[in-house]
XYZ file of C-alpha atoms in Angstrom:
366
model
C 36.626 42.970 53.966
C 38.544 42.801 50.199
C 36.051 40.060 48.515
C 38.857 39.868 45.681
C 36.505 39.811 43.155
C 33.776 42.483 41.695
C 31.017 43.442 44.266
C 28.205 44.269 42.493
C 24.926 45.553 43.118
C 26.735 49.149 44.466
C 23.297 51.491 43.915
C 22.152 48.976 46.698
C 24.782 48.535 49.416
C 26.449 51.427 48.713
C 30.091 50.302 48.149
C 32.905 50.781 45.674
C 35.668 48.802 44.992
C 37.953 51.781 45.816
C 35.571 51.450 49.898
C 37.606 47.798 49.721
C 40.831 47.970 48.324
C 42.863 48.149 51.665
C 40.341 46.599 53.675
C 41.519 43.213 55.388
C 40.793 39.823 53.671
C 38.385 37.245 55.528
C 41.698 35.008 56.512
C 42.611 38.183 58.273
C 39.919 38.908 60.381
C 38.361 35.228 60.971
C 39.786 34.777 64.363
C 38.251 37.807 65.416
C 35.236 37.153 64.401
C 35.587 33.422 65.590
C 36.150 34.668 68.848
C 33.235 37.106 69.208
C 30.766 33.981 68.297
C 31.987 30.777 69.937
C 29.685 30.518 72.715
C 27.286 32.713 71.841
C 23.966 32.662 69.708
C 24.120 34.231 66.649
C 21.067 35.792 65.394
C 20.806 37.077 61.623
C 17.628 38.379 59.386
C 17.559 35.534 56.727
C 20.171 33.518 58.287
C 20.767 30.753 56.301
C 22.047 33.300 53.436
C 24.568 34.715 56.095
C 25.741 31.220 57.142
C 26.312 30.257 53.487
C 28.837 32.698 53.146
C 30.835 32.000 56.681
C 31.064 28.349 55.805
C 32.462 28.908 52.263
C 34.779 31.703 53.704
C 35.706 29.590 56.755
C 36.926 26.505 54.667
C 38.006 28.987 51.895
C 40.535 30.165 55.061
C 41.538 27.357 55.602
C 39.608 26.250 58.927
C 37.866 22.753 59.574
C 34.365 23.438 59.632
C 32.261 20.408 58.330
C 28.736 21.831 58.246
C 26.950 25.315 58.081
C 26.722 27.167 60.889
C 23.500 27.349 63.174
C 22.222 30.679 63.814
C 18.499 32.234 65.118
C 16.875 33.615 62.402
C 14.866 36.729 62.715
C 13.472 36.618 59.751
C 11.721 33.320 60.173
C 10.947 34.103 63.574
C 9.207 36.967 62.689
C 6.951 35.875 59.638
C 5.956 33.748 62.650
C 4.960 35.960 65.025
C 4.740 39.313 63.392
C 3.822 38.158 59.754
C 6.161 40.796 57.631
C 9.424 39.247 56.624
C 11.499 41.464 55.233
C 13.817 43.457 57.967
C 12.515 46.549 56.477
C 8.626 45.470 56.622
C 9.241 43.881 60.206
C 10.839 47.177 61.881
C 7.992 49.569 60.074
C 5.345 47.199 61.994
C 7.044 47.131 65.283
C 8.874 50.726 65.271
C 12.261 50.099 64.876
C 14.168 52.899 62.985
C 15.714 51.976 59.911
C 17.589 54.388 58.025
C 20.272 53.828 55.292
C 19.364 49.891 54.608
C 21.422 47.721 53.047
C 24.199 49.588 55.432
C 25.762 46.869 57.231
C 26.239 48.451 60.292
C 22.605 49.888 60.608
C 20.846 46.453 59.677
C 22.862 45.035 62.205
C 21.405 47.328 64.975
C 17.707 46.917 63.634
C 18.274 43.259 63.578
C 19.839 43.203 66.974
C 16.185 45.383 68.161
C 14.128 43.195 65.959
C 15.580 40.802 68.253
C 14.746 42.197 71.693
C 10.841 42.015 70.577
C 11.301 38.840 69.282
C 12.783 37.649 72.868
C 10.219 39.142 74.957
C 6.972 37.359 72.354
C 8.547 34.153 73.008
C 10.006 33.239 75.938
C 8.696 29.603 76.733
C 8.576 28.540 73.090
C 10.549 24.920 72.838
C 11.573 26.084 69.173
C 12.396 29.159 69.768
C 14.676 27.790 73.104
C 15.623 24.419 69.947
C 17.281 26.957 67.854
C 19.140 29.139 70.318
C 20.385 26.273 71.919
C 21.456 25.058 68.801
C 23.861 27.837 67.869
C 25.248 28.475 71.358
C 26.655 24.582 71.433
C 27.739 24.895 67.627
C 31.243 23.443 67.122
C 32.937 26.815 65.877
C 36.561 26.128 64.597
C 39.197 26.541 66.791
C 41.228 30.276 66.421
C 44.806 29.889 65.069
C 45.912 33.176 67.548
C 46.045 35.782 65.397
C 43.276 37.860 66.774
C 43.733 41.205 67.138
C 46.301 41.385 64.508
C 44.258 42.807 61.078
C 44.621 46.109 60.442
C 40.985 47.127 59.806
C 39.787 49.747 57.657
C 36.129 52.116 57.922
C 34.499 52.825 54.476
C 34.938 55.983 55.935
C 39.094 57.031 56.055
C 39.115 56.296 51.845
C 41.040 58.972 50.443
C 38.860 62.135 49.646
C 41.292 63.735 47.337
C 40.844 62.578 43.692
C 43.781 63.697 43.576
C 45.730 61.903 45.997
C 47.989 59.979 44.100
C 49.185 63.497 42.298
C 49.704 64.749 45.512
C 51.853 61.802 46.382
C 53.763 61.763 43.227
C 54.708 65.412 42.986
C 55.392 65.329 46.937
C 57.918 62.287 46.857
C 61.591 62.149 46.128
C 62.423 59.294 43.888
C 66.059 58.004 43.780
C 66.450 57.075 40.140
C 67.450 53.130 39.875
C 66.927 53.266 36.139
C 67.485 55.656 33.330
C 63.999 58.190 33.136
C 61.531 56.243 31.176
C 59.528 59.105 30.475
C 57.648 56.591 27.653
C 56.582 54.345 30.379
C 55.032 56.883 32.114
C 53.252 57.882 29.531
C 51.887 54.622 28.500
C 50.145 54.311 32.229
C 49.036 57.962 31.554
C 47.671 57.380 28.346
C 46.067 53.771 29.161
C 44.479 55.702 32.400
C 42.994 58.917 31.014
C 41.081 56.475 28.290
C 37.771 57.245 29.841
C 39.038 61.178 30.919
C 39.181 60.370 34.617
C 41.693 58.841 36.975
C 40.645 56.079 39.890
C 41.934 55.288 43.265
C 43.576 52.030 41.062
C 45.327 54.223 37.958
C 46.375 56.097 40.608
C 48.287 53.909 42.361
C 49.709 52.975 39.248
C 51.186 56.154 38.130
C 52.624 56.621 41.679
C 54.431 53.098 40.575
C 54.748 54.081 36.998
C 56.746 57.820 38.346
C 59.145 56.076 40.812
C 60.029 53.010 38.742
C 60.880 55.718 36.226
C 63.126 57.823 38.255
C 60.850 60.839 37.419
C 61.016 64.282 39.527
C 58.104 65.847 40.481
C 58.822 69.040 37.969
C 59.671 66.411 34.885
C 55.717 64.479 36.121
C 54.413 68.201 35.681
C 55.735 69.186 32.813
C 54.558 65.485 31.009
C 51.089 66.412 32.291
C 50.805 69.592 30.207
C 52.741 67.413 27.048
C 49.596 65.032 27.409
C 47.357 68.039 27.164
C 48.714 69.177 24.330
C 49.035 66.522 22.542
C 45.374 65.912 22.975
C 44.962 69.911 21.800
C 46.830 69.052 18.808
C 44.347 65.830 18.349
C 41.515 67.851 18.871
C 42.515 70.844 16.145
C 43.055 67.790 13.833
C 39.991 69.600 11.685
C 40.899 73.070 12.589
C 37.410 72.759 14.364
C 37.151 71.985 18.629
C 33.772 70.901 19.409
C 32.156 70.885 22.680
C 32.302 67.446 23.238
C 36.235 67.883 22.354
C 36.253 70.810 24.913
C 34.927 68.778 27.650
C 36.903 66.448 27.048
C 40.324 68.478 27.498
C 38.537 69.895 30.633
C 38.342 66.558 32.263
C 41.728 65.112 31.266
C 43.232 68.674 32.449
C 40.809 68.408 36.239
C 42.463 64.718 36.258
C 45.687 66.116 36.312
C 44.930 69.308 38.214
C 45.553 71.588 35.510
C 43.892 74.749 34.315
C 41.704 76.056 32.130
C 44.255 78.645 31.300
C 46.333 75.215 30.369
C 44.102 74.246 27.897
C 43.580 77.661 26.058
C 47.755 77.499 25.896
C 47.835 74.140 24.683
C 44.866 75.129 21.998
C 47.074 78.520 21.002
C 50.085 76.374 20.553
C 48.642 73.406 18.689
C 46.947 76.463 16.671
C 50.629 78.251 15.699
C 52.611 75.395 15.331
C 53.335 71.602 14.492
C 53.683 69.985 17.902
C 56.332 67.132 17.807
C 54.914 66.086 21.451
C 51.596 65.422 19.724
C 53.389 62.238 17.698
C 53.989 60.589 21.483
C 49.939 60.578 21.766
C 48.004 57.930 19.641
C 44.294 58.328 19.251
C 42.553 55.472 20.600
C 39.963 53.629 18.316
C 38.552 50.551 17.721
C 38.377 48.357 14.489
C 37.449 45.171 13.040
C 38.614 42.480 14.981
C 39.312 44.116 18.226
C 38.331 41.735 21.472
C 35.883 43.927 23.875
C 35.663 41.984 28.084
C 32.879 42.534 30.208
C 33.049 42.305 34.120
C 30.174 43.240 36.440
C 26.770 44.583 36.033
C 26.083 47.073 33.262
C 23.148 48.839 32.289
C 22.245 46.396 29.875
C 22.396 42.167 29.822
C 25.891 40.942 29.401
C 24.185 38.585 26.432
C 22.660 42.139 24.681
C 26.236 43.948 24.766
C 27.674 40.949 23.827
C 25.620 40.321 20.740
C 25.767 43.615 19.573
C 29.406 44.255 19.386
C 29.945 40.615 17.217
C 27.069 41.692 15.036
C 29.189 45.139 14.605
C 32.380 42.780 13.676
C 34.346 42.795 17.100
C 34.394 40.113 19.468
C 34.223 39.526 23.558
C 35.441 36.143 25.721
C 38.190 36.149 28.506
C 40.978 38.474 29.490
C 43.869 37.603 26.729
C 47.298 39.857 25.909
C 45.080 40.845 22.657
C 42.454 42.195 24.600
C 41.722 45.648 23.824
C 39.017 46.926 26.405
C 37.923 45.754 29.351
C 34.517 47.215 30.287
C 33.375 47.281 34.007
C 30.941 48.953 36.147
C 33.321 50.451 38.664
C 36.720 51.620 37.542
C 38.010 49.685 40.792
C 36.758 46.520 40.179
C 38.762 43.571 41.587
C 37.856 40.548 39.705
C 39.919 38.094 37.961
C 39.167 39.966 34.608
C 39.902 42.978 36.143
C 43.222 41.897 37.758
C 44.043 40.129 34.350
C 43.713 43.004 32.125
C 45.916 45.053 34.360
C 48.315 42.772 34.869
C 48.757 42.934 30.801
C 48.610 46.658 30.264
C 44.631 46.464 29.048
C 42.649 49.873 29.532
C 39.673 49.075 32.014
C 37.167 52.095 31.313
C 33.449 52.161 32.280
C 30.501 51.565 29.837
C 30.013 55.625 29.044
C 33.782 55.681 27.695
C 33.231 52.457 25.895
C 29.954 53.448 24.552
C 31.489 56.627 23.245
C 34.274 54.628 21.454
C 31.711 51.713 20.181
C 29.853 54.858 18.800
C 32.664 56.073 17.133
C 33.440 52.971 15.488
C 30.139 52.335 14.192
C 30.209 56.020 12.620
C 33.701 55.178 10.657
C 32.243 51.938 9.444
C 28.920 53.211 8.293
């Protein structure tokens, strides 16, 4: 399901924002899963954690549901009787394969064996029979009848084209209802190649960006070499390209499916001539003042980042119009910063691109 907010802790569970985006809400899929558990016992590995979350969701979704949930708990169950805890610990001591952890699916079908040996130690205990008893009988809210009516959505039909959305773009027809805005387009270009790479999210809002624009596919195409060059000309700037200027026009030019051959053109022209398209390309930098937002977990303490940008003279706090980065662990992210700094045009880049324009900053104020 869409949490609507960042999801953190992805080098465990495996997930991106971009796994999520289409994926139903709660709201959507609570009668289903109402359905499947009135009744019925519910067993979970640490189970008060899990029934923490339905209750908030459940009353989040508007259902009457007064009290937590009951539900067997394997993990209590088996520092009882087996002594590890942990789902991982208990399975290696009783020989239940566990591969992939953290995968919902999979510690769903070790808890489920967990189970089955957890059944057969204890048949005639009066706690054991206590707690099953108790979240058979619990008073589940009542289903409103829209079961069966989410569209659901595996982690594993995510598009696997990067480029996807240029696919989309360059395959579509628009019908022009306003004059080309070929500026506009270029502003959601710019803001999304900030850290040389294009998400499922920028994507999405290009494809808007094109067809609010009235743009044809061969006009999108030929912009997308302008933005190349442009960055050429930047680059030549000193007459000099680096390497790390080199890579960088290779990954703004495999964002946009273009060719090395495109950026040794775009070098030779900026080379021969004064490019005019260059003009439509500012250089993004940073200076004195400039508000920096975090969101989500970085390699660092959100109180160390924090304190070292203020002590370099720029300054952090909520999403505002003057915002000028938003920093985030996944270029996805849906949180409320996220979806704020969007919503007002604000780059969202990960902590590599922002570390390489911090660095930059520091250099020109040394």
């Amino acid at each position: 399901v869409n949490p609507q907010r960042d999801i953190g802790a992805s080098h465990i569970h495996g997930l991106r924002a971009k796994d999520l985006l289409d994926a139903p809400l709660f709201a959507e899929v609570a009668d289903d899963l109402l359905e499947l558990v009135a009744g019925r016992t519910v067993a979970a590995h640490n189970a008060s954690f899990d029934m923490r979350f339905l209750h908030a969701e459940l009353s989040r979704a508007g259902y009457a549901i007064e009290q937590r949930p009951s539900a067997l708990c394997t993990m209590r169950w088996a520092g009882r009787l087996v002594g590890p805890a942990k789902l991982e610990h208990c399975c290696e001591a009783l020989g239940i394969e566990l591969s992939n952890a953290h995968n919902a699916l999979n510690d769903a079908r070790a808890t489920a064996q967990l189970l089955s040996h957890l059944v057969a130690m204890c048949p005639h205990n009066p706690d054991w029979s206590r707690d099953e008893l108790a979240s058979r009988e619990f008073g589940w809210p009542a289903s409103t009848g829209h079961a069966g009516t989410a569209k659901l959505r595996s982690r594993d039909v995510i598009p696997t084209s990067e480029h996807a959305w240029l696919d989309s773009v360059l395959s579509a027809t628009w019908i022009p209802g306003v004059p080309a805005d070929e500026a506009g387009y270029l502003l959601v270009l710019d803001r999304a190649l900030l850290d040389r790479k294009i998400s499922l999210t920028e994507g999405r809002e290009l494809e808007v960006a094109a067809k609010s624009s009235g743009l044809p596919p061969e006009r999108i195409e030929k912009l997308h070499l302008q933005y190349l060059r442009s960055l050429a000309q930047e680059a030549l700037a000193d007459q000099v390209v680096t390497a790390q200027e080199r890579l960088g026009l290779e990954e703004v030019a495999h964002a946009l499916r273009l060719t090395g051959q495109d950026i040794d053109d775009a070098l030779a022209l900026a080379m021969t001539t004064a490019n005019p398209e260059a003009s439509q390309h500012s250089s993004f930098t940073l200076i004195t003042g400039d508000r920096i937002v975090f969101t989500g977990e970085m390699s660092r303490s959100r109180d160390d980042l924090v304190g070292e940008i203020v002590a370099a003279g720029l300054c952090s706090g909520g999403v505002t119009k003057s915002t000028k980065l938003l920093v985030t662990s996944d270029p996805d992210s849906m949180s409320g910063k996220a979806a704020k700094a969007r919503a007002y045009g604000i780059p969202v880049v990960d902590e590599d691109t922002f570390t390489r324009y911090f660095d930059a900053y520091l250099s020109s104020n040394s």
